[in-house]
C-alpha cells in the first residue's frame, strides 16, 4: 500500500495556505502591472471615460478606470489613451494576438524595443492636432522607418528633404567659418555629427552619450516639426497679436523699440509626448546673460519641472568654456521656485492646452513679480540646457525622436 505523503487532516490547511499564497502573488502581479501602465503615461483616466461615455453608467469604471480597462476594457477593444490603438495593434501583429497577451503591456515590455508602432498614426497625435492640419501634415523631416539608425551619423545619411539639405548646407558653412585651428580629426568628428566647433569644450565631447545631445544641425531641423505653425514661431509681432490679451506678455519690442529684458529669464522646452498627445516640459532653466561683471560668463540653473527646485548650476561663454555643472548651494535651491510655479500656471499651461506646436522653446521674463512671456521659438538655444548634460535621454524624448524621425 503506497505511503500517503501528506496526512489527510493537514490537507485543508495546506490548500488554504496555497490559495492564500496564490492570491497574494496574483495581487502583487496586478499591482505591478498597474504601476507599470500608470508610469508609462499611456493610460489617461479622464480621456478614457470621455472617449467611452457609456462607462459613466458603470460604477466600477468610474471608481477605477484603469482597473476596468484591465479587466474588461481590453476585451471590448478600448484604447487606454490617444497614444495607443488596441484593436489596430492586435490586427497588425499576429504574434501578439495569438499569444492572448495584454497588447499595451506587450508594447511597453517588448514592442517599443522592437520598433513596433503603438498606433496607425504618427505617434497617435495627428488627430489631436487639427490646427496643424491633422493627418495631412506628417511633420517628418526624414523619410525613414522608426527602426532606422537614430545616431547623428544615421540621421545625416538619411537627409533627403530639400529643407533638410539646405539646413545642412547652412550648418556646414557656419562650421567652416568657425573652424579656426581645430584639429582635422576633431573637425571631422564634430562636423559629421552636426556640432559647431565650440561644442567640443562646451559639451565635453567626445562623449558616449553624444546621440542624446541635440546638435546644432538637429536644433534647426526640430523647427520643421511644427509644420504650418513654424511661421508664427518666427514672428514676434504675430505672437504678440495672438497672446497679449490672454497671457501676461512684455510689450512688443518691434512696436515699442524697447530693449529686451536684461534680468533673469526662464527658458522652457516643451515637447510633444507621443503617449499623451500633448505638450510636456522637457527641460527648464533659469538663465542670466553674460556681462562684464560676470567676466563674460552666462549663468544657467537647471530647475525641476515638477517642483521648481534647482537641480544644477553651470556657467559658460560663447568660446566654449564651461564651469560646472555643480550642485546648488542652499540659497540657490529655491531661488526660482515661485517664479516657475507662477509662470507654469499663467503661461505654460495655456500654451499646452492649445496643442498648436510639436517642439518649442518658451522664454519668460522673471525680473518682475509677474512673469511675462517674451517669445516662443522653434529653434532652441540648446547650450543653455545642455551645459547640464544631454537633453534627449528620457523615454518621452526618445519616443518623440522615433515618431517624428528627427
Tab-separated table of C-alpha atoms in Angstrom:
chain	number	residue	atom	x	y	z
A	1	UNK	CA	0.000	0.000	0.000
A	2	UNK	CA	1.557	3.363	-1.055
A	3	UNK	CA	2.567	5.788	1.688
A	4	UNK	CA	0.473	8.984	1.892
A	5	UNK	CA	2.811	11.997	1.567
A	6	UNK	CA	0.524	14.453	3.406
A	7	UNK	CA	-1.752	13.269	6.214
A	8	UNK	CA	-5.439	13.782	5.434
A	9	UNK	CA	-6.007	16.041	8.434
A	10	UNK	CA	-3.466	18.563	7.089
A	11	UNK	CA	-4.894	18.808	3.568
A	12	UNK	CA	-7.453	21.615	4.268
A	13	UNK	CA	-4.788	23.739	5.931
A	14	UNK	CA	-2.337	23.105	3.089
A	15	UNK	CA	-4.913	24.035	0.445
A	16	UNK	CA	-5.834	27.228	2.277
A	17	UNK	CA	-2.149	28.169	2.559
A	18	UNK	CA	-1.624	27.532	-1.142
A	19	UNK	CA	-4.732	29.576	-2.011
A	20	UNK	CA	-3.576	32.430	0.215
A	21	UNK	CA	-0.114	32.448	-1.392
A	22	UNK	CA	-1.625	32.318	-4.880
A	23	UNK	CA	-3.949	35.245	-4.150
A	24	UNK	CA	-1.046	37.208	-2.680
A	25	UNK	CA	1.124	36.510	-5.735
A	26	UNK	CA	-1.668	37.425	-8.140
A	27	UNK	CA	-2.360	40.609	-6.191
A	28	UNK	CA	1.312	41.540	-6.376
A	29	UNK	CA	1.337	40.908	-10.111
A	30	UNK	CA	-1.804	43.050	-10.582
A	31	UNK	CA	-0.270	45.894	-8.588
A	32	UNK	CA	2.963	45.597	-10.594
A	33	UNK	CA	1.064	45.749	-13.901
A	34	UNK	CA	-0.970	48.758	-12.742
A	35	UNK	CA	2.174	50.625	-11.682
A	36	UNK	CA	3.903	49.844	-14.973
A	37	UNK	CA	0.988	51.181	-17.036
A	38	UNK	CA	0.491	54.251	-14.849
A	39	UNK	CA	4.172	55.170	-15.097
A	40	UNK	CA	4.183	54.713	-18.883
A	41	UNK	CA	1.809	57.638	-19.460
A	42	UNK	CA	-0.246	55.662	-21.981
A	43	UNK	CA	-3.348	55.381	-19.774
A	44	UNK	CA	-5.404	58.547	-19.214
A	45	UNK	CA	-8.382	58.189	-16.881
A	46	UNK	CA	-10.173	61.370	-17.977
A	47	UNK	CA	-9.622	60.638	-21.666
A	48	UNK	CA	-10.771	57.031	-21.185
A	49	UNK	CA	-14.088	57.978	-19.565
A	50	UNK	CA	-14.669	60.841	-22.017
A	51	UNK	CA	-13.965	58.628	-25.020
A	52	UNK	CA	-16.279	55.861	-23.792
A	53	UNK	CA	-19.187	57.783	-22.186
A	54	UNK	CA	-21.200	54.585	-21.671
A	55	UNK	CA	-18.774	53.758	-18.859
A	56	UNK	CA	-20.188	56.621	-16.798
A	57	UNK	CA	-23.081	54.250	-16.065
A	58	UNK	CA	-20.649	51.635	-14.763
A	59	UNK	CA	-19.826	52.388	-11.094
A	60	UNK	CA	-16.717	50.171	-11.209
A	61	UNK	CA	-15.358	52.064	-14.244
A	62	UNK	CA	-15.964	55.485	-12.678
A	63	UNK	CA	-14.340	54.379	-9.421
A	64	UNK	CA	-11.332	52.691	-11.047
A	65	UNK	CA	-10.955	53.381	-14.805
A	66	UNK	CA	-7.631	51.556	-15.064
A	67	UNK	CA	-8.976	48.521	-13.243
A	68	UNK	CA	-11.955	48.397	-15.620
A	69	UNK	CA	-9.682	48.723	-18.638
A	70	UNK	CA	-7.518	45.812	-17.452
A	71	UNK	CA	-10.418	43.525	-16.521
A	72	UNK	CA	-12.924	44.284	-19.281
A	73	UNK	CA	-11.868	47.192	-21.479
A	74	UNK	CA	-9.179	45.310	-23.385
A	75	UNK	CA	-11.661	42.575	-24.339
A	76	UNK	CA	-14.030	45.312	-25.552
A	77	UNK	CA	-11.310	46.805	-27.770
A	78	UNK	CA	-10.946	50.016	-25.736
A	79	UNK	CA	-7.925	52.263	-26.179
A	80	UNK	CA	-6.173	53.350	-22.957
A	81	UNK	CA	-5.383	56.816	-24.326
A	82	UNK	CA	-4.690	58.702	-27.553
A	83	UNK	CA	-1.224	57.196	-27.913
A	84	UNK	CA	-2.198	53.504	-28.177
A	85	UNK	CA	-4.692	51.829	-30.519
A	86	UNK	CA	-5.625	48.436	-29.000
A	87	UNK	CA	-7.553	46.850	-31.876
A	88	UNK	CA	-5.117	48.040	-34.526
A	89	UNK	CA	-2.125	46.710	-32.564
A	90	UNK	CA	-3.707	43.243	-32.332
A	91	UNK	CA	-4.656	43.232	-36.003
A	92	UNK	CA	-1.233	44.457	-37.101
A	93	UNK	CA	0.806	41.970	-35.046
A	94	UNK	CA	-0.433	38.387	-35.284
A	95	UNK	CA	2.018	37.051	-32.718
A	96	UNK	CA	0.601	39.338	-30.028
A	97	UNK	CA	-2.967	38.366	-30.924
A	98	UNK	CA	-2.135	34.645	-30.923
A	99	UNK	CA	-0.365	34.906	-27.582
A	100	UNK	CA	-3.524	36.386	-25.976
A	101	UNK	CA	-1.329	38.913	-24.173
A	102	UNK	CA	-2.359	42.349	-22.935
A	103	UNK	CA	-1.420	44.414	-26.037
A	104	UNK	CA	-0.402	47.522	-24.107
A	105	UNK	CA	1.841	45.502	-21.804
A	106	UNK	CA	3.373	43.798	-24.817
A	107	UNK	CA	4.181	47.166	-26.372
A	108	UNK	CA	5.704	48.543	-23.155
A	109	UNK	CA	7.818	45.433	-22.454
A	110	UNK	CA	8.730	44.267	-25.939
A	111	UNK	CA	7.113	46.178	-28.794
A	112	UNK	CA	8.775	49.505	-28.089
A	113	UNK	CA	12.237	47.933	-28.209
A	114	UNK	CA	11.260	46.012	-31.351
A	115	UNK	CA	10.217	49.278	-33.041
A	116	UNK	CA	6.558	48.282	-33.344
A	117	UNK	CA	4.085	51.115	-33.731
A	118	UNK	CA	1.532	51.792	-30.962
A	119	UNK	CA	-0.958	53.360	-33.394
A	120	UNK	CA	-1.526	53.553	-37.155
A	121	UNK	CA	-0.931	57.305	-36.856
A	122	UNK	CA	2.236	59.283	-36.245
A	123	UNK	CA	2.671	58.846	-32.507
A	124	UNK	CA	-1.108	58.939	-32.072
A	125	UNK	CA	-1.085	62.721	-32.170
A	126	UNK	CA	-2.191	63.668	-35.673
A	127	UNK	CA	-5.915	63.536	-34.973
A	128	UNK	CA	-5.343	65.660	-31.862
A	129	UNK	CA	-3.570	68.454	-33.742
A	130	UNK	CA	-6.218	69.724	-36.135
A	131	UNK	CA	-4.701	73.202	-36.102
A	132	UNK	CA	-1.565	71.748	-37.676
A	133	UNK	CA	-3.518	70.071	-40.440
A	134	UNK	CA	-4.258	66.752	-38.729
A	135	UNK	CA	-3.310	63.600	-40.573
A	136	UNK	CA	-2.453	65.579	-43.715
A	137	UNK	CA	0.631	67.006	-42.019
A	138	UNK	CA	3.121	64.284	-41.148
A	139	UNK	CA	5.761	66.711	-39.841
A	140	UNK	CA	8.564	64.198	-40.501
A	141	UNK	CA	11.903	65.586	-41.640
A	142	UNK	CA	13.367	62.302	-42.784
A	143	UNK	CA	11.722	59.676	-44.970
A	144	UNK	CA	12.542	56.763	-42.702
A	145	UNK	CA	11.230	53.872	-40.657
A	146	UNK	CA	11.001	54.163	-36.881
A	147	UNK	CA	13.590	51.396	-36.617
A	148	UNK	CA	16.172	53.388	-38.580
A	149	UNK	CA	19.523	54.376	-37.114
A	150	UNK	CA	18.886	57.363	-34.821
A	151	UNK	CA	22.527	58.245	-34.246
A	152	UNK	CA	23.652	61.615	-35.617
A	153	UNK	CA	25.539	59.875	-38.399
A	154	UNK	CA	22.439	57.847	-39.259
A	155	UNK	CA	20.249	60.942	-39.310
A	156	UNK	CA	22.579	62.863	-41.591
A	157	UNK	CA	22.805	59.956	-44.014
A	158	UNK	CA	19.020	59.990	-44.384
A	159	UNK	CA	18.653	63.701	-45.126
A	160	UNK	CA	16.671	63.852	-48.349
A	161	UNK	CA	14.132	66.656	-47.955
A	162	UNK	CA	15.040	69.922	-49.646
A	163	UNK	CA	14.596	71.873	-46.398
A	164	UNK	CA	16.884	69.490	-44.532
A	165	UNK	CA	19.564	69.601	-47.210
A	166	UNK	CA	19.518	73.412	-47.181
A	167	UNK	CA	19.825	73.461	-43.379
A	168	UNK	CA	22.766	71.075	-43.656
A	169	UNK	CA	24.488	73.376	-46.161
A	170	UNK	CA	23.985	76.381	-43.871
A	171	UNK	CA	25.378	74.438	-40.921
A	172	UNK	CA	28.400	73.308	-42.928
A	173	UNK	CA	29.113	76.914	-43.997
A	174	UNK	CA	28.882	78.133	-40.367
A	175	UNK	CA	31.159	75.318	-39.226
A	176	UNK	CA	33.906	76.232	-41.700
A	177	UNK	CA	33.680	79.901	-40.719
A	178	UNK	CA	34.247	78.976	-37.046
A	179	UNK	CA	36.670	76.074	-37.502
A	180	UNK	CA	39.852	78.090	-36.881
A	181	UNK	CA	42.771	75.935	-35.728
A	182	UNK	CA	40.635	72.935	-34.779
A	183	UNK	CA	42.494	69.666	-35.418
A	184	UNK	CA	41.371	67.788	-38.518
A	185	UNK	CA	40.270	64.708	-36.552
A	186	UNK	CA	38.180	66.816	-34.165
A	187	UNK	CA	36.728	68.804	-37.050
A	188	UNK	CA	35.567	65.663	-38.837
A	189	UNK	CA	34.090	64.243	-35.614
A	190	UNK	CA	32.066	67.382	-34.871
A	191	UNK	CA	31.086	68.226	-38.449
A	192	UNK	CA	29.796	64.728	-39.199
A	193	UNK	CA	27.641	64.823	-36.082
A	194	UNK	CA	26.232	68.291	-36.622
A	195	UNK	CA	28.014	70.211	-33.836
A	196	UNK	CA	29.705	73.597	-34.216
A	197	UNK	CA	33.397	73.781	-33.191
A	198	UNK	CA	32.925	75.362	-29.737
A	199	UNK	CA	30.645	72.478	-28.668
A	200	UNK	CA	33.697	70.264	-28.157
A	201	UNK	CA	34.598	72.137	-24.975
A	202	UNK	CA	31.062	73.155	-24.042
A	203	UNK	CA	29.651	69.594	-24.007
A	204	UNK	CA	32.990	67.910	-23.218
A	205	UNK	CA	32.958	65.916	-26.471
A	206	UNK	CA	33.716	63.150	-27.414
A	207	UNK	CA	31.095	61.641	-25.120
A	208	UNK	CA	29.474	58.217	-25.213
A	209	UNK	CA	26.104	59.998	-24.758
A	210	UNK	CA	26.563	62.127	-27.870
A	211	UNK	CA	23.394	60.824	-29.556
A	212	UNK	CA	21.354	62.175	-26.628
A	213	UNK	CA	22.624	65.718	-27.193
A	214	UNK	CA	20.751	67.990	-29.604
A	215	UNK	CA	23.285	69.021	-32.238
A	216	UNK	CA	23.253	72.443	-33.899
A	217	UNK	CA	22.093	70.851	-37.140
A	218	UNK	CA	19.377	68.934	-35.331
A	219	UNK	CA	18.178	72.050	-33.486
A	220	UNK	CA	17.439	73.683	-36.835
A	221	UNK	CA	15.659	70.567	-38.095
A	222	UNK	CA	13.483	70.362	-34.986
A	223	UNK	CA	11.835	73.623	-36.020
A	224	UNK	CA	10.391	71.816	-39.043
A	225	UNK	CA	8.285	69.521	-36.824
A	226	UNK	CA	5.886	72.412	-36.194
A	227	UNK	CA	4.608	72.312	-39.762
A	228	UNK	CA	2.367	75.290	-40.712
A	229	UNK	CA	2.809	76.829	-37.240
A	230	UNK	CA	6.513	77.481	-37.792
A	231	UNK	CA	5.992	80.990	-39.298
A	232	UNK	CA	4.193	82.010	-36.099
A	233	UNK	CA	7.207	80.892	-34.065
A	234	UNK	CA	9.499	83.037	-36.206
A	235	UNK	CA	7.464	86.252	-35.986
A	236	UNK	CA	7.310	88.092	-32.648
A	237	UNK	CA	4.677	90.535	-33.914
A	238	UNK	CA	2.275	87.683	-34.756
A	239	UNK	CA	2.924	86.149	-31.341
A	240	UNK	CA	2.195	89.444	-29.630
A	241	UNK	CA	-1.100	89.794	-31.520
A	242	UNK	CA	-2.105	86.223	-30.649
A	243	UNK	CA	-1.146	86.114	-26.977
A	244	UNK	CA	-1.007	89.605	-25.456
A	245	UNK	CA	-4.701	89.646	-24.481
A	246	UNK	CA	-4.621	86.133	-22.991
A	247	UNK	CA	-1.171	85.651	-21.465
A	248	UNK	CA	0.995	88.108	-19.483
A	249	UNK	CA	3.405	89.317	-22.159
A	250	UNK	CA	6.050	92.010	-22.483
A	251	UNK	CA	5.368	94.895	-24.856
A	252	UNK	CA	6.109	94.085	-28.467
A	253	UNK	CA	9.739	95.268	-28.936
A	254	UNK	CA	9.128	95.640	-32.688
A	255	UNK	CA	6.478	98.274	-31.977
A	256	UNK	CA	7.803	99.960	-28.840
A	257	UNK	CA	11.515	99.830	-29.794
A	258	UNK	CA	12.261	98.713	-26.218
A	259	UNK	CA	15.349	96.692	-25.402
A	260	UNK	CA	14.690	93.050	-24.479
A	261	UNK	CA	14.835	92.198	-20.760
A	262	UNK	CA	18.311	92.064	-19.253
A	263	UNK	CA	17.377	90.300	-15.988
A	264	UNK	CA	16.886	86.574	-15.321
A	265	UNK	CA	14.925	84.651	-17.948
A	266	UNK	CA	13.184	81.310	-17.692
A	267	UNK	CA	13.695	79.116	-20.745
A	268	UNK	CA	11.413	76.125	-21.134
A	269	UNK	CA	11.459	73.478	-23.853
A	270	UNK	CA	8.059	71.897	-24.499
A	271	UNK	CA	7.941	68.659	-26.477
A	272	UNK	CA	5.061	66.646	-27.896
A	273	UNK	CA	4.567	63.474	-25.840
A	274	UNK	CA	3.598	60.679	-28.268
A	275	UNK	CA	1.929	58.708	-25.458
A	276	UNK	CA	-0.375	61.502	-24.332
A	277	UNK	CA	-0.637	63.608	-27.489
A	278	UNK	CA	0.122	66.769	-25.522
A	279	UNK	CA	3.000	69.151	-24.813
A	280	UNK	CA	5.117	68.395	-21.749
A	281	UNK	CA	8.138	70.271	-20.307
A	282	UNK	CA	11.332	68.567	-21.398
A	283	UNK	CA	13.672	70.939	-19.555
A	284	UNK	CA	13.520	74.202	-17.585
A	285	UNK	CA	16.446	76.552	-16.948
A	286	UNK	CA	16.787	79.994	-15.413
A	287	UNK	CA	19.445	81.986	-17.257
A	288	UNK	CA	21.324	85.261	-16.933
A	289	UNK	CA	23.231	86.798	-19.827
A	290	UNK	CA	26.967	87.222	-19.740
A	291	UNK	CA	28.127	90.693	-18.658
A	292	UNK	CA	31.410	92.412	-17.889
A	293	UNK	CA	30.667	91.889	-14.180
A	294	UNK	CA	30.482	88.108	-14.733
A	295	UNK	CA	33.702	88.090	-16.819
A	296	UNK	CA	31.742	87.158	-19.920
A	297	UNK	CA	30.199	84.047	-18.374
A	298	UNK	CA	26.464	83.313	-18.681
A	299	UNK	CA	24.618	81.586	-15.844
A	300	UNK	CA	22.346	78.570	-16.307
A	301	UNK	CA	20.404	76.990	-13.435
A	302	UNK	CA	18.525	73.805	-14.272
A	303	UNK	CA	15.161	73.506	-12.471
A	304	UNK	CA	12.963	70.510	-11.779
A	305	UNK	CA	9.832	70.844	-13.997
A	306	UNK	CA	7.767	69.324	-11.204
A	307	UNK	CA	8.891	71.226	-8.111
A	308	UNK	CA	10.866	74.212	-9.455
A	309	UNK	CA	13.787	73.295	-7.229
A	310	UNK	CA	17.271	73.981	-8.658
A	311	UNK	CA	18.999	70.763	-9.732
A	312	UNK	CA	22.357	72.022	-11.001
A	313	UNK	CA	24.237	75.238	-11.791
A	314	UNK	CA	26.639	75.955	-14.664
A	315	UNK	CA	28.414	78.953	-16.184
A	316	UNK	CA	29.609	79.149	-19.791
A	317	UNK	CA	30.667	81.521	-22.555
A	318	UNK	CA	30.414	81.552	-26.334
A	319	UNK	CA	34.015	80.418	-26.792
A	320	UNK	CA	33.115	77.048	-25.305
A	321	UNK	CA	34.397	77.413	-21.755
A	322	UNK	CA	32.094	75.845	-19.178
A	323	UNK	CA	32.328	75.804	-15.375
A	324	UNK	CA	30.260	73.056	-13.770
A	325	UNK	CA	27.694	71.705	-13.645
A	326	UNK	CA	27.663	71.632	-9.865
A	327	UNK	CA	25.095	71.025	-7.148
A	328	UNK	CA	23.294	74.180	-5.945
A	329	UNK	CA	24.295	75.737	-2.640
A	330	UNK	CA	21.452	76.089	-0.081
A	331	UNK	CA	20.427	79.636	-1.063
A	332	UNK	CA	20.213	78.647	-4.734
A	333	UNK	CA	17.912	75.642	-4.311
A	334	UNK	CA	14.615	77.566	-4.201
A	335	UNK	CA	15.638	80.852	-5.844
A	336	UNK	CA	13.322	80.498	-8.842
A	337	UNK	CA	10.761	78.044	-7.494
A	338	UNK	CA	7.969	80.618	-7.028
A	339	UNK	CA	8.695	82.247	-10.407
A	340	UNK	CA	8.497	78.889	-12.212
A	341	UNK	CA	5.275	77.860	-10.478
A	342	UNK	CA	3.640	81.176	-11.409
A	343	UNK	CA	4.931	81.039	-14.989
A	344	UNK	CA	3.766	77.440	-15.328
A	345	UNK	CA	0.256	78.404	-14.250
A	346	UNK	CA	-0.141	81.666	-16.202
A	347	UNK	CA	1.915	80.998	-19.349
A	348	UNK	CA	2.933	77.365	-19.895
A	349	UNK	CA	-0.443	75.792	-19.105
A	350	UNK	CA	-2.445	77.950	-21.593
A	351	UNK	CA	0.099	77.152	-24.329
A	352	UNK	CA	-0.112	73.428	-23.543
A	353	UNK	CA	-3.911	73.482	-23.783
A	354	UNK	CA	-3.898	74.788	-27.369
A	355	UNK	CA	-1.811	71.923	-28.884
A	356	UNK	CA	-0.507	74.166	-31.656
A	357	UNK	CA	3.101	73.025	-31.650
A	358	UNK	CA	5.314	69.942	-31.562
A	359	UNK	CA	8.599	71.366	-30.234
A	360	UNK	CA	9.050	74.892	-28.898
A	361	UNK	CA	11.172	76.967	-26.562
A	362	UNK	CA	9.311	79.427	-24.345
A	363	UNK	CA	11.269	82.438	-22.993
A	364	UNK	CA	9.799	84.151	-19.918
A	365	UNK	CA	10.957	87.349	-18.187
A	366	UNK	CA	11.076	86.754	-14.407
A	367	UNK	CA	12.782	90.002	-13.421
A	368	UNK	CA	9.407	91.393	-12.238
A	369	UNK	CA	6.889	89.952	-9.698
A	370	UNK	CA	4.631	88.855	-12.594
A	371	UNK	CA	6.331	86.525	-15.112
A	372	UNK	CA	5.912	87.841	-18.660
A	373	UNK	CA	6.124	85.910	-21.919
A	374	UNK	CA	8.962	87.222	-24.095
A	375	UNK	CA	8.588	84.953	-27.113
A	376	UNK	CA	8.123	81.451	-28.455
A	377	UNK	CA	10.870	79.981	-30.638
A	378	UNK	CA	11.005	76.969	-32.930
A	379	UNK	CA	14.805	76.688	-32.716
A	380	UNK	CA	16.072	76.117	-29.153
A	381	UNK	CA	19.135	77.769	-27.632
A	382	UNK	CA	20.386	74.364	-26.593
A	383	UNK	CA	23.609	75.454	-24.903
A	384	UNK	CA	21.588	76.956	-22.035
A	385	UNK	CA	20.185	73.486	-21.380
A	386	UNK	CA	22.951	71.106	-22.408
A	387	UNK	CA	25.717	72.541	-20.241
A	388	UNK	CA	23.933	70.413	-17.605
A	389	UNK	CA	24.034	67.276	-19.772
A	390	UNK	CA	22.254	65.831	-22.834
A	391	UNK	CA	18.588	66.738	-23.333
A	392	UNK	CA	17.145	63.804	-25.244
A	393	UNK	CA	17.708	60.972	-22.795
A	394	UNK	CA	14.328	60.266	-21.158
A	395	UNK	CA	11.701	57.963	-22.659
A	396	UNK	CA	9.412	60.794	-23.828
A	397	UNK	CA	12.259	62.387	-25.776
A	398	UNK	CA	13.300	59.049	-27.287
A	399	UNK	CA	9.719	58.305	-28.379
A	400	UNK	CA	9.469	61.791	-29.899
A	401	UNK	CA	12.651	61.288	-31.911
A	402	UNK	CA	11.427	57.942	-33.204
A	403	UNK	CA	7.934	59.108	-34.126
A	404	UNK	CA	8.984	62.372	-35.771
A	405	UNK	CA	12.034	60.925	-37.487
A	406	UNK	CA	14.406	63.679	-36.300
